[in-house]
Amino acid sequence: MDGKVVVVTGGAGYLGRRFCSAIAGIGGIAVVADRDIETARQIAAEIESAHPGLAEAQQLDITSKDSVAGLIEKLGNKYGHIDGVVNNAYPRNKNYGRKLDDVTYEDFCENVGLHLGGYFLVAQQFGLYFSNQGYGNIINISSIYGSMAPRFDVYEGTSMTMPVEYAAIKSSVNHLTRYFAQYFKRDGIRVNTLSPGGILEGQPQSFLERYDSYCGKKGMLESGDIIGTLLFLLSESSRYVTGQNIIVDDGFSL
Ligand SMILES: NC(=O)c1ccc[n+]([C@@H]2O[C@H](COP(=O)([O-])OP(=O)(O)OC[C@H]3O[C@@H](n4cnc5c(N)ncnc54)[C@H](O)[C@@H]3O)[C@@H](O)[C@H]2O)c1
């Protein structure tokens, strides 16, 4: 990845920061692109202390065309190339995460619009830049819930659920990957999906036990467990892989 510029949207978030540090760890320049610029600066500074010159923070709102196009222009002028984008931000409104019965039409539309619409905008704008450049790599971060029906039993007795918007968003992200891969395949652009299972982040024990009972030996994964697949998709090792969805979940979705 030496000198390759890779933008991670939502780069200041839980998974995004791990992605950025892994990219810098193998010589790429990680652009920590997030709406939360303060946290993005902190994350970039932490990565830079271990990998000087290999991280920078940029403010980005994936739901604004001006913001996405402005970032592309800025980075294009600075580096002369952008090699990849990881579509990873996680916008949601204050009512996101309610159980099905309580989701209003307005909240459904807003959450789908922010997340799916934002992923579309990022893929569209970077795709057009990559098309002019003659190469580029788009990785859409989806979820097992883009491919499988929810297992509601794992949430019993907790305040958690698998939001209905998430099913609509992530299944659409999976298919947009194929659409964009087809549209851009003759321009040297690859588009793939990485679908993680749930990632450990202080979830209730009862939930974890039920979740783990559907998995292989590991159970719910840690953020580091999906890094290898991200780097594979970013690297030349996957140069003829496009339009695919790789699920990393220790077998939960089987
Ligand atoms: N954490 C998990 O268990 C898990 C599992 C499977 C898939 N995923 C997917 O991974 C991705 C990242 O999830 P996460 O858990 O790290 O989320 P997170 O909430 O920890 O981080 C999301 C980041 O996105 C940023 N963001 C929100 N709206 C934005 C906008 N409009 N423009 C730019 N940045 C914005 C936030 O500031 C935050 O830093 C999401 O697509 C999520 O669906 C997460």
Short mmCIF file of C-alpha atoms and ligand atoms in Angstrom, two decimals:
data_model
loop_
_atom_site.label_atom_id
_atom_site.label_comp_id
_atom_site.label_asym_id
_atom_site.label_seq_id
_atom_site.Cartn_x
_atom_site.Cartn_y
_atom_site.Cartn_z
CA MET A 1 0.00 0.00 0.00
CA ASP A 2 3.11 2.22 -0.06
CA GLY A 3 1.97 5.80 -0.70
CA LYS A 4 -1.56 4.78 -1.67
CA VAL A 5 -4.21 7.21 -0.49
CA VAL A 6 -7.27 5.57 1.04
CA VAL A 7 -10.22 7.54 2.42
CA VAL A 8 -12.18 5.94 5.26
CA THR A 9 -15.56 7.59 5.76
CA GLY A 10 -16.58 7.48 9.40
CA GLY A 11 -12.87 7.01 10.02
CA ALA A 12 -13.18 8.34 13.58
CA GLY A 13 -15.72 5.65 14.55
CA TYR A 14 -15.29 2.29 16.21
CA LEU A 15 -14.41 0.28 13.09
CA GLY A 16 -13.18 3.21 10.99
CA ARG A 17 -10.28 3.99 13.32
CA ARG A 18 -9.12 0.35 13.17
CA PHE A 19 -9.32 0.44 9.38
CA CYS A 20 -7.27 3.66 9.25
CA SER A 21 -4.56 2.37 11.54
CA ALA A 22 -4.34 -0.91 9.57
CA ILE A 23 -3.98 0.99 6.28
CA ALA A 24 -1.18 3.15 7.73
CA GLY A 25 0.35 0.01 9.23
CA ILE A 26 1.11 -1.28 5.74
CA GLY A 27 2.34 2.02 4.32
CA GLY A 28 -0.87 3.55 2.97
CA ILE A 29 -1.95 7.11 3.69
CA ALA A 30 -5.17 6.85 5.70
CA VAL A 31 -7.57 9.76 5.39
CA VAL A 32 -9.70 9.79 8.54
CA ALA A 33 -12.78 11.40 7.00
CA ASP A 34 -15.56 12.05 9.48
CA ARG A 35 -18.30 14.50 10.33
CA ASP A 36 -16.77 14.62 13.82
CA ILE A 37 -13.55 16.45 12.96
CA GLU A 38 -12.30 16.73 16.55
CA THR A 39 -12.25 12.96 17.05
CA ALA A 40 -10.90 12.48 13.52
CA ARG A 41 -7.95 14.76 14.41
CA GLN A 42 -7.26 12.78 17.58
CA ILE A 43 -7.34 9.47 15.72
CA ALA A 44 -5.12 10.79 12.93
CA ALA A 45 -2.62 12.12 15.50
CA GLU A 46 -2.53 8.73 17.28
CA ILE A 47 -1.90 6.92 14.00
CA GLU A 48 0.72 9.47 12.96
CA SER A 49 2.65 8.97 16.18
CA ALA A 50 3.12 5.30 15.21
CA HIS A 51 3.31 5.87 11.43
CA PRO A 52 4.58 9.40 10.69
CA GLY A 53 3.11 11.00 7.57
CA LEU A 54 0.56 8.22 7.04
CA ALA A 55 -2.66 9.71 8.42
CA GLU A 56 -4.61 12.90 8.10
CA ALA A 57 -8.00 14.06 9.32
CA GLN A 58 -10.59 15.60 7.03
CA GLN A 59 -14.11 16.78 7.76
CA LEU A 60 -16.70 14.98 5.67
CA ASP A 61 -20.47 14.74 5.61
CA ILE A 62 -21.42 11.83 3.37
CA THR A 63 -24.94 13.24 2.98
CA SER A 64 -23.67 16.42 1.27
CA LYS A 65 -22.55 16.35 -2.34
CA ASP A 66 -20.49 19.52 -1.82
CA SER A 67 -18.69 17.95 1.11
CA VAL A 68 -17.88 14.71 -0.74
CA ALA A 69 -16.85 16.47 -3.96
CA GLY A 70 -14.84 19.04 -1.97
CA LEU A 71 -12.87 16.32 -0.21
CA ILE A 72 -12.09 14.56 -3.49
CA GLU A 73 -10.90 17.81 -5.04
CA LYS A 74 -8.73 18.66 -2.04
CA LEU A 75 -7.07 15.24 -1.89
CA GLY A 76 -6.71 15.02 -5.68
CA ASN A 77 -4.88 18.38 -5.69
CA LYS A 78 -2.70 17.43 -2.75
CA TYR A 79 -1.63 13.91 -3.74
CA GLY A 80 -2.39 13.75 -7.47
CA HIS A 81 -4.20 10.46 -6.91
CA ILE A 82 -6.70 8.74 -4.63
CA ASP A 83 -6.47 4.96 -4.60
CA GLY A 84 -9.41 3.79 -2.57
CA VAL A 85 -12.40 4.66 -0.45
CA VAL A 86 -13.94 2.66 2.36
CA ASN A 87 -17.64 3.54 2.57
CA ASN A 88 -18.00 3.03 6.31
CA ALA A 89 -19.73 5.99 8.02
CA TYR A 90 -22.81 5.25 10.10
CA PRO A 91 -25.26 8.15 10.04
CA ARG A 92 -28.55 7.71 11.90
CA ASN A 93 -31.13 10.01 13.47
CA LYS A 94 -32.02 10.18 17.18
CA ASN A 95 -34.85 7.65 16.86
CA TYR A 96 -32.77 5.00 15.11
CA GLY A 97 -32.73 1.56 16.73
CA ARG A 98 -36.41 1.31 17.72
CA LYS A 99 -38.32 -1.94 17.46
CA LEU A 100 -40.37 -2.42 14.28
CA ASP A 101 -43.72 -1.45 15.88
CA ASP A 102 -42.35 1.97 16.87
CA VAL A 103 -40.60 2.99 13.65
CA THR A 104 -42.40 5.88 11.96
CA TYR A 105 -42.52 6.37 8.21
CA GLU A 106 -40.54 9.62 8.65
CA ASP A 107 -37.79 7.96 10.68
CA PHE A 108 -37.59 5.03 8.25
CA CYS A 109 -37.17 7.36 5.27
CA GLU A 110 -34.70 9.64 7.06
CA ASN A 111 -32.44 6.82 8.24
CA VAL A 112 -32.47 5.06 4.88
CA GLY A 113 -31.82 8.39 3.17
CA LEU A 114 -28.88 9.35 5.38
CA HIS A 115 -27.11 5.99 5.32
CA LEU A 116 -27.97 4.46 1.94
CA GLY A 117 -28.12 7.86 0.25
CA GLY A 118 -24.74 8.78 1.72
CA TYR A 119 -23.17 5.51 0.54
CA PHE A 120 -24.58 6.13 -2.92
CA LEU A 121 -23.14 9.66 -2.99
CA VAL A 122 -19.68 8.55 -1.87
CA ALA A 123 -19.59 5.66 -4.38
CA GLN A 124 -20.89 7.91 -7.17
CA GLN A 125 -18.49 10.80 -6.58
CA PHE A 126 -15.40 8.64 -5.97
CA GLY A 127 -16.42 6.39 -8.87
CA LEU A 128 -16.45 9.36 -11.24
CA TYR A 129 -13.07 10.56 -9.96
CA PHE A 130 -11.62 7.03 -10.26
CA SER A 131 -13.05 6.70 -13.74
CA ASN A 132 -11.11 9.79 -14.89
CA GLN A 133 -8.03 8.55 -13.08
CA GLY A 134 -8.27 5.12 -14.73
CA TYR A 135 -8.26 3.07 -11.52
CA GLY A 136 -9.71 2.98 -8.04
CA ASN A 137 -11.08 0.75 -5.33
CA ILE A 138 -14.41 1.12 -3.52
CA ILE A 139 -15.19 -1.00 -0.48
CA ASN A 140 -18.70 -0.79 0.92
CA ILE A 141 -19.03 -1.81 4.55
CA SER A 142 -22.26 -3.72 4.90
CA SER A 143 -23.35 -6.28 7.50
CA ILE A 144 -24.54 -9.86 7.74
CA TYR A 145 -27.98 -8.28 8.06
CA GLY A 146 -27.75 -7.23 4.45
CA SER A 147 -27.81 -10.93 3.52
CA MET A 148 -29.74 -12.79 6.22
CA ALA A 149 -33.01 -12.39 8.11
CA PRO A 150 -32.54 -11.17 11.68
CA ARG A 151 -32.30 -13.69 14.49
CA PHE A 152 -34.56 -11.79 16.87
CA ASP A 153 -34.11 -14.41 19.60
CA VAL A 154 -30.56 -13.17 20.31
CA TYR A 155 -31.97 -9.79 21.42
CA GLU A 156 -34.59 -11.19 23.84
CA GLY A 157 -34.42 -9.59 27.29
CA THR A 158 -32.32 -6.66 26.05
CA SER A 159 -33.25 -3.22 24.76
CA MET A 160 -31.46 -4.03 21.51
CA THR A 161 -32.95 -5.03 18.18
CA MET A 162 -31.91 -5.32 14.57
CA PRO A 163 -33.46 -2.17 13.10
CA VAL A 164 -35.69 -2.60 10.06
CA GLU A 165 -33.96 0.36 8.38
CA TYR A 166 -30.65 -1.50 8.69
CA ALA A 167 -32.06 -4.46 6.73
CA ALA A 168 -33.23 -2.14 3.96
CA ILE A 169 -29.97 -0.16 3.94
CA LYS A 170 -27.47 -3.00 4.02
CA SER A 171 -29.29 -5.28 1.55
CA SER A 172 -29.37 -2.31 -0.81
CA VAL A 173 -25.68 -1.58 -0.20
CA ASN A 174 -24.92 -5.19 -1.19
CA HIS A 175 -26.75 -4.77 -4.46
CA LEU A 176 -25.37 -1.28 -5.16
CA THR A 177 -21.93 -2.90 -4.98
CA ARG A 178 -22.87 -5.11 -7.92
CA TYR A 179 -24.42 -2.16 -9.77
CA PHE A 180 -21.35 0.03 -9.38
CA ALA A 181 -18.97 -2.87 -10.09
CA GLN A 182 -20.79 -3.53 -13.36
CA TYR A 183 -21.00 0.15 -14.28
CA PHE A 184 -17.32 0.86 -13.71
CA LYS A 185 -15.63 -2.46 -14.46
CA ARG A 186 -14.09 -1.31 -17.74
CA ASP A 187 -12.61 1.76 -16.03
CA GLY A 188 -10.24 -0.23 -13.83
CA ILE A 189 -12.43 0.28 -10.79
CA ARG A 190 -13.23 -2.51 -8.38
CA VAL A 191 -16.20 -2.39 -6.05
CA ASN A 192 -16.72 -4.93 -3.28
CA THR A 193 -18.64 -5.37 -0.04
CA LEU A 194 -17.23 -6.39 3.31
CA SER A 195 -19.99 -7.70 5.59
CA PRO A 196 -18.95 -8.12 9.21
CA GLY A 197 -21.00 -9.95 11.78
CA GLY A 198 -21.55 -8.27 15.14
CA ILE A 199 -18.43 -6.77 16.71
CA LEU A 200 -17.73 -6.88 20.46
CA GLU A 201 -18.41 -3.52 22.05
CA GLY A 202 -19.70 -4.04 25.58
CA GLN A 203 -22.95 -5.85 24.65
CA PRO A 204 -24.95 -7.57 27.44
CA GLN A 205 -23.69 -11.04 28.44
CA SER A 206 -27.05 -12.76 27.79
CA PHE A 207 -27.02 -11.41 24.24
CA LEU A 208 -23.43 -12.50 23.66
CA GLU A 209 -24.13 -16.04 24.86
CA ARG A 210 -27.09 -16.41 22.50
CA TYR A 211 -25.17 -14.78 19.63
CA ASP A 212 -22.10 -16.98 20.19
CA SER A 213 -24.21 -20.15 20.16
CA TYR A 214 -24.69 -19.63 16.40
CA CYS A 215 -20.95 -19.19 15.71
CA GLY A 216 -17.89 -21.35 15.32
CA LYS A 217 -15.08 -21.27 17.87
CA LYS A 218 -14.68 -17.50 18.23
CA GLY A 219 -18.21 -16.18 18.69
CA MET A 220 -18.71 -12.46 18.26
CA LEU A 221 -15.69 -10.98 16.55
CA GLU A 222 -13.41 -8.15 17.63
CA SER A 223 -12.72 -5.25 15.31
CA GLY A 224 -9.24 -6.61 14.48
CA ASP A 225 -10.77 -9.82 13.12
CA ILE A 226 -12.07 -8.14 9.96
CA ILE A 227 -8.89 -6.22 9.12
CA GLY A 228 -7.32 -9.02 7.06
CA THR A 229 -10.30 -9.07 4.71
CA LEU A 230 -10.29 -5.27 4.36
CA LEU A 231 -6.58 -5.27 3.46
CA PHE A 232 -7.11 -8.16 1.04
CA LEU A 233 -9.83 -6.20 -0.77
CA LEU A 234 -7.66 -3.08 -0.87
CA SER A 235 -4.60 -4.96 -2.10
CA GLU A 236 -3.39 -6.29 -5.42
CA SER A 237 -4.02 -9.82 -4.10
CA SER A 238 -7.69 -9.25 -4.95
CA ARG A 239 -7.08 -7.43 -8.23
CA TYR A 240 -9.60 -9.50 -10.18
CA VAL A 241 -12.24 -9.58 -7.44
CA THR A 242 -15.10 -7.19 -8.10
CA GLY A 243 -18.82 -7.07 -7.34
CA GLN A 244 -18.42 -9.52 -4.45
CA ASN A 245 -19.62 -9.61 -0.86
CA ILE A 246 -17.29 -11.18 1.69
CA ILE A 247 -18.98 -12.10 4.96
CA VAL A 248 -16.73 -12.29 8.02
CA ASP A 249 -18.77 -13.60 10.97
CA ASP A 250 -17.33 -16.88 12.33
CA GLY A 251 -20.25 -18.67 10.71
CA PHE A 252 -23.08 -16.77 12.47
CA SER A 253 -25.06 -16.32 9.25
CA LEU A 254 -24.79 -19.97 8.14
N1 LIG B 1 -19.88 -2.22 14.95
C1 LIG B 1 -20.49 -3.31 14.47
O1 LIG B 1 -20.82 -4.25 15.19
C2 LIG B 1 -20.75 -3.44 12.99
C3 LIG B 1 -21.07 -4.70 12.49
C4 LIG B 1 -21.33 -4.82 11.12
C5 LIG B 1 -21.26 -3.71 10.31
N2 LIG B 1 -20.95 -2.49 10.85
C6 LIG B 1 -20.88 -1.36 9.94
O2 LIG B 1 -19.61 -0.76 10.07
C7 LIG B 1 -19.71 0.63 9.78
C8 LIG B 1 -19.10 1.42 10.93
O3 LIG B 1 -19.78 1.11 12.12
P1 LIG B 1 -19.24 1.54 13.56
O4 LIG B 1 -19.78 0.54 14.51
O5 LIG B 1 -17.78 1.77 13.50
O6 LIG B 1 -20.02 2.91 13.78
P2 LIG B 1 -19.64 4.16 14.73
O7 LIG B 1 -20.93 4.79 15.11
O8 LIG B 1 -18.70 3.75 15.82
O9 LIG B 1 -18.84 5.14 13.77
C9 LIG B 1 -19.48 5.76 12.70
C10 LIG B 1 -18.73 7.03 12.36
O10 LIG B 1 -19.45 7.66 11.28
C11 LIG B 1 -19.44 9.05 11.50
N3 LIG B 1 -20.56 9.67 10.77
C12 LIG B 1 -21.87 9.65 11.09
N4 LIG B 1 -22.58 10.33 10.17
C13 LIG B 1 -21.69 10.79 9.26
C14 LIG B 1 -21.81 11.55 8.07
N5 LIG B 1 -23.00 11.99 7.64
N6 LIG B 1 -20.69 11.82 7.36
C15 LIG B 1 -19.47 11.39 7.79
N7 LIG B 1 -19.30 10.68 8.92
C16 LIG B 1 -20.40 10.37 9.64
C17 LIG B 1 -19.56 9.22 13.02
O11 LIG B 1 -19.10 10.50 13.43
C18 LIG B 1 -18.68 8.07 13.51
O12 LIG B 1 -17.34 8.48 13.71
C19 LIG B 1 -21.21 0.92 9.55
O13 LIG B 1 -21.48 0.86 8.18
C20 LIG B 1 -21.87 -0.25 10.24
O14 LIG B 1 -23.13 -0.52 9.71
C21 LIG B 1 -20.69 -2.33 12.17
#
